[in-house]
PDB file of C-alpha atoms in Angstrom:
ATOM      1  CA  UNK A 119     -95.362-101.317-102.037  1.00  0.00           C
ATOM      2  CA  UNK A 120     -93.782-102.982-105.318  1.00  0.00           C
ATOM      3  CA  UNK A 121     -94.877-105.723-106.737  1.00  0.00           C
ATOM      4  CA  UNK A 122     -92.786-108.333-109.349  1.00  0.00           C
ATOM      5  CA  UNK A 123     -94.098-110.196-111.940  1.00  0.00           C
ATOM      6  CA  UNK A 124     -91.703-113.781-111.314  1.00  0.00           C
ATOM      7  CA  UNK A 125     -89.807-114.666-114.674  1.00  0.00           C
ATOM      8  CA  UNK A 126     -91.427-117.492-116.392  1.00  0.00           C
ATOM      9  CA  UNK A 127     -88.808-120.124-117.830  1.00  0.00           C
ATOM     10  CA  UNK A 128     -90.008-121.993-120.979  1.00  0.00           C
ATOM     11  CA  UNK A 129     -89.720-125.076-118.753  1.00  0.00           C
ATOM     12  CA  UNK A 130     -92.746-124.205-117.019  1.00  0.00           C
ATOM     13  CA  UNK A 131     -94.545-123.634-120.040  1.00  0.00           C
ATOM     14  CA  UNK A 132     -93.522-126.652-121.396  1.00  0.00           C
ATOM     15  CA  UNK A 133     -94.329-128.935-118.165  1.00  0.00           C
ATOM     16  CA  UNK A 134     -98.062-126.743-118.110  1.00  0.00           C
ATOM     17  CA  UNK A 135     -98.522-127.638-121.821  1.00  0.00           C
ATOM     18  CA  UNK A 136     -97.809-131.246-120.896  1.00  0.00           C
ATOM     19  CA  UNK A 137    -100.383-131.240-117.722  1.00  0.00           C
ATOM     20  CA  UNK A 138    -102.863-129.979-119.998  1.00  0.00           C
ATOM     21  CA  UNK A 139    -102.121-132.376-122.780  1.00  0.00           C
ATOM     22  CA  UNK A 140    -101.864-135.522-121.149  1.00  0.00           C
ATOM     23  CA  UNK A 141    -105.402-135.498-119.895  1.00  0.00           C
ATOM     24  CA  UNK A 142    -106.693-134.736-123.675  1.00  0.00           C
ATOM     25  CA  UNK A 143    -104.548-137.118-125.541  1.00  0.00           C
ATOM     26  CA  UNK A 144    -105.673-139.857-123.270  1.00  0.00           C
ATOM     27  CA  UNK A 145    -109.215-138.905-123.012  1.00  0.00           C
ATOM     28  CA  UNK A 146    -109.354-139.298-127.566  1.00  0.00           C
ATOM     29  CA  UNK A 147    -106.926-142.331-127.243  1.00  0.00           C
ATOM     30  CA  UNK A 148    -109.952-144.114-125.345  1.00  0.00           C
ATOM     31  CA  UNK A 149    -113.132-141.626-125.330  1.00  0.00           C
ATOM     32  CA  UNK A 150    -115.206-144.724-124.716  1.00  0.00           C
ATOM     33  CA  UNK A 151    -114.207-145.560-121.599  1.00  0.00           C
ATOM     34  CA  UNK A 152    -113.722-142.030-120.350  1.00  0.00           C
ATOM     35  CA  UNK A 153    -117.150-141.296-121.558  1.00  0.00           C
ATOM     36  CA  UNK A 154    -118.685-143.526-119.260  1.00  0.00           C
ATOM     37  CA  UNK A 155    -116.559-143.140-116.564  1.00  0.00           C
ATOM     38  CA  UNK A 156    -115.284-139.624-116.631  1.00  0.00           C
ATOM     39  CA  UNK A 157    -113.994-139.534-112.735  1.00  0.00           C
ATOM     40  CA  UNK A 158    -110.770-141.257-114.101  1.00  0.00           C
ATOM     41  CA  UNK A 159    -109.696-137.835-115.514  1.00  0.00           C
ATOM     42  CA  UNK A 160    -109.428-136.746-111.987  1.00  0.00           C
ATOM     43  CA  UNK A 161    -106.097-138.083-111.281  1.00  0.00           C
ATOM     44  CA  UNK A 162    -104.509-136.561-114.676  1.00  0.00           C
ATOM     45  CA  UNK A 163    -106.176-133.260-113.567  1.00  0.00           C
ATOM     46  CA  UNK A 164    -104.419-132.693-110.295  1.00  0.00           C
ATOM     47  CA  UNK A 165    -100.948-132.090-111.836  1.00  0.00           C
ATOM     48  CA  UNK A 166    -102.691-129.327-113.668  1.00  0.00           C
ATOM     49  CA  UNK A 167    -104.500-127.834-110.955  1.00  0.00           C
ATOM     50  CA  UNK A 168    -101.065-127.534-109.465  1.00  0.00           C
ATOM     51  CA  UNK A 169     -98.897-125.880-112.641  1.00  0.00           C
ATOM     52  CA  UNK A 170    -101.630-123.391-112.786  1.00  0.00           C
ATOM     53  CA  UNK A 171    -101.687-122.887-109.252  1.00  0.00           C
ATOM     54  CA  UNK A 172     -97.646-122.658-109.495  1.00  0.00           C
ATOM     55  CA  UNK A 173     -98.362-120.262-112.344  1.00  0.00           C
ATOM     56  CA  UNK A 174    -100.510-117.782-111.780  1.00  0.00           C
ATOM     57  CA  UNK A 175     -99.844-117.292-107.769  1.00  0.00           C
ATOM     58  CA  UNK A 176     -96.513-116.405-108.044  1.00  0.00           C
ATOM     59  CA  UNK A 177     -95.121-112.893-107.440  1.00  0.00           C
ATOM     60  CA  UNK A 178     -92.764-111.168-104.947  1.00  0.00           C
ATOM     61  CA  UNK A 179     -93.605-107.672-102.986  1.00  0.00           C
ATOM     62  CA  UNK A 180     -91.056-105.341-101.286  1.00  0.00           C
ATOM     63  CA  UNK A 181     -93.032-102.687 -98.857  1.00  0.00           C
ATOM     64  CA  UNK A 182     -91.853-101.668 -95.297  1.00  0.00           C
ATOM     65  CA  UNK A 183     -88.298-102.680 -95.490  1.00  0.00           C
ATOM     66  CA  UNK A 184     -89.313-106.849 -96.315  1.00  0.00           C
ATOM     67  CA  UNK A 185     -89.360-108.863 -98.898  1.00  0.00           C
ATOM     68  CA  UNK A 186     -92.750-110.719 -99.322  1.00  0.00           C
ATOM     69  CA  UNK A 187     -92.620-113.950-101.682  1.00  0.00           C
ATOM     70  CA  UNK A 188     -95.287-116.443-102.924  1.00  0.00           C
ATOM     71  CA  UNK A 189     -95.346-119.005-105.134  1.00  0.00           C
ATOM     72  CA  UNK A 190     -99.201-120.917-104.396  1.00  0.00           C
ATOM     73  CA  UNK A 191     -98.585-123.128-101.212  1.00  0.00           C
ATOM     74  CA  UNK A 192     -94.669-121.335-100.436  1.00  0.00           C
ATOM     75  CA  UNK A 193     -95.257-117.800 -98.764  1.00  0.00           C
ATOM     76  CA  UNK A 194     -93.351-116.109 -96.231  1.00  0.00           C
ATOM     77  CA  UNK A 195     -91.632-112.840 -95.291  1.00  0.00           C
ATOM     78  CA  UNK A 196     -87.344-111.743 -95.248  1.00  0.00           C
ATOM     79  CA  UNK A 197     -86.513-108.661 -93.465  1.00  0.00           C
ATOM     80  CA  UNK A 198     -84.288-106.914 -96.433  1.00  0.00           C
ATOM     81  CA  UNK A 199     -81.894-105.762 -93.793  1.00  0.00           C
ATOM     82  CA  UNK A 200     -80.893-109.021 -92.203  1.00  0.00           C
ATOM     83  CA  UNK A 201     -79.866-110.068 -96.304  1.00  0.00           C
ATOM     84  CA  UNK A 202     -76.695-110.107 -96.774  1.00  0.00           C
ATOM     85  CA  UNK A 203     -75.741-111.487-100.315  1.00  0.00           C
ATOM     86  CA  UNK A 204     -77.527-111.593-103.348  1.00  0.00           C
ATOM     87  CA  UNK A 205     -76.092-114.006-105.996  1.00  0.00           C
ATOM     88  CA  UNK A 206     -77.293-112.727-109.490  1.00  0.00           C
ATOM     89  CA  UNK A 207     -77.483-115.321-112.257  1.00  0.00           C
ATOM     90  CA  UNK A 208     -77.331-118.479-110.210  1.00  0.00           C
ATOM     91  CA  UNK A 209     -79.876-121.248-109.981  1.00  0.00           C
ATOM     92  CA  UNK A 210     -80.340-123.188-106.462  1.00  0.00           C
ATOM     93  CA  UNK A 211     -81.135-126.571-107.618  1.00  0.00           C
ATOM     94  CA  UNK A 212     -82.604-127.060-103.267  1.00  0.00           C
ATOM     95  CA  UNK A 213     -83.953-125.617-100.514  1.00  0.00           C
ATOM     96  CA  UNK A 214     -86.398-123.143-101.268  1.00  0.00           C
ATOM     97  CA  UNK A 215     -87.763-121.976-104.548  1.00  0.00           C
ATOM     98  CA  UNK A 216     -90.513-119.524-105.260  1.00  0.00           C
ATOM     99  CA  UNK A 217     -89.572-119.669-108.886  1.00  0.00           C
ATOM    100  CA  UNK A 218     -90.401-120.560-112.258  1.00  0.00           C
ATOM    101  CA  UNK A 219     -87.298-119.682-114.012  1.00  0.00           C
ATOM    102  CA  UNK A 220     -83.386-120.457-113.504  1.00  0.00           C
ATOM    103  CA  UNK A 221     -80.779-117.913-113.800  1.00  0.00           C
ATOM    104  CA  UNK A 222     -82.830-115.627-111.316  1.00  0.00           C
ATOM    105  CA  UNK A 223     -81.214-114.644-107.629  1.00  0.00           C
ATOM    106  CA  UNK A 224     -79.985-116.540-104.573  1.00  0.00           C
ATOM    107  CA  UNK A 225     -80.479-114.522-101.314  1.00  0.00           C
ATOM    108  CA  UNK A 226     -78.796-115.363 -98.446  1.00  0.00           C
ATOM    109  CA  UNK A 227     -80.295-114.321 -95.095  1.00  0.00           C
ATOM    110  CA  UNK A 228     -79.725-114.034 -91.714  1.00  0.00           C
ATOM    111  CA  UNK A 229     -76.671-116.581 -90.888  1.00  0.00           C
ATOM    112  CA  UNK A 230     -77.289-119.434 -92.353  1.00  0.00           C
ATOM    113  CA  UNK A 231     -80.857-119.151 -95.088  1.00  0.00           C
ATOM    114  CA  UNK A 232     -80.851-118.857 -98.528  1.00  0.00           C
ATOM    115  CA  UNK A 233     -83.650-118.418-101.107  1.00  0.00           C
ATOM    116  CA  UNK A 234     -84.045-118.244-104.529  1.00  0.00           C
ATOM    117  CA  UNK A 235     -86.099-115.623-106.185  1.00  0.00           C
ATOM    118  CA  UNK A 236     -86.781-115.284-110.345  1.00  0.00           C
ATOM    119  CA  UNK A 237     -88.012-111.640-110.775  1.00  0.00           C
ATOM    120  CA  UNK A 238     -88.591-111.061-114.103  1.00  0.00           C
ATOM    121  CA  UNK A 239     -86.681-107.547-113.823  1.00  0.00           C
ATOM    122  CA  UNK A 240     -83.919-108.559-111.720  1.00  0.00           C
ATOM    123  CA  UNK A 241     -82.316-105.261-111.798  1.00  0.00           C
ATOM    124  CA  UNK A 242     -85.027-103.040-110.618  1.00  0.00           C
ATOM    125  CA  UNK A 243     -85.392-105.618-107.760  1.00  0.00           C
ATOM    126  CA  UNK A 244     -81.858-105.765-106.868  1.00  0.00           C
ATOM    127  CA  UNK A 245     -81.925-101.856-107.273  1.00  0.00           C
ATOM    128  CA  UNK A 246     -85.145-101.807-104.519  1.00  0.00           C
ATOM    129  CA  UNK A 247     -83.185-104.084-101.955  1.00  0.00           C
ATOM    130  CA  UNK A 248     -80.177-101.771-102.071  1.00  0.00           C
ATOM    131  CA  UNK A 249     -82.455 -99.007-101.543  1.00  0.00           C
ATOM    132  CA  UNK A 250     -83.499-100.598 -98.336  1.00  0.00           C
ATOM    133  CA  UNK A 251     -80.139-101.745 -97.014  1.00  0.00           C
ATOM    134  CA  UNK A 252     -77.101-100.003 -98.768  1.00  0.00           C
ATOM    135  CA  UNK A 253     -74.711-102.918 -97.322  1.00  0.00           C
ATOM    136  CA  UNK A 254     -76.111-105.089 -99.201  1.00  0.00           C
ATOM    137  CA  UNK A 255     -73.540-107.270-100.984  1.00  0.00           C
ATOM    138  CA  UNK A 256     -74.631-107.932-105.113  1.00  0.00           C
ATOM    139  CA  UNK A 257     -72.366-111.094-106.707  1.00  0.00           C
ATOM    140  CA  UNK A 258     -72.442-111.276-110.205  1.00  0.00           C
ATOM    141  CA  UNK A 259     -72.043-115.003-111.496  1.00  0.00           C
TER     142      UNK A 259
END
């Protein structure tokens, strides 16, 4: 079993910094009224929960010939050998995205699914999934 650490973009720093922020600056903008009535944080504190959720339950596994990914409520499970194309350097701007980066790697599975992964070694990835299937094809864009 490998485990990989997903590639963390400065984007999602920057939106985490602003889900943290948001709540603070508004909370000293008006500390009177969110004094009293501190349940109206609440709301501002959900985007957080998320980001952090996003952040720090992210990660991808490769053990017993498939590819394990999740990213906090995204989780599922490839079979490396039904891959058949991995795009290196492109970012999927839909479908599915267990990522927190761009520039990471588009797989495309069985005939017609595609996912996009960030690894934050994308070479010692791509070098694990061509240990497990050899006709794998590896697109540089």
């Amino acid at each position: 079993m490998k485990t990989y650490a997903p590639k963390k973009d400065t984007f999602i720093h920057a939106m985490l910094a602003g889900a943290f922020l948001l709540p603070v600056v508004l909370y000293f903008a008006d500390s009177a009224t969110f004094s009293e009535k501190p349940f109206l944080l609440l709301p501002l504190a959900a985007p957080l929960a998320l980001f952090l959720w996003l952040y720090v339950d992210t990660y991808y596994i490769i053990e017993n010939g498939q590819l394990k990914y999740k990213s906090a409520f995204l989780k599922g499970t490839i079979d490396i050998r039904k891959i058949s194309k991995v795009i290196n350097g492109k970012t999927m701007w839909v479908g599915i995205k267990p990522a927190l980066a761009r520039g990471g790697l588009v797989l495309k599975y069985n005939r017609f699914d595609e996912i996009y992964l960030a690894p934050q070694d994308k070479d010692a990835f791509i070098a694990d999934l061509l240990a497990v299937n050899p006709a794998l094809e590896v697109v540089e864009k």
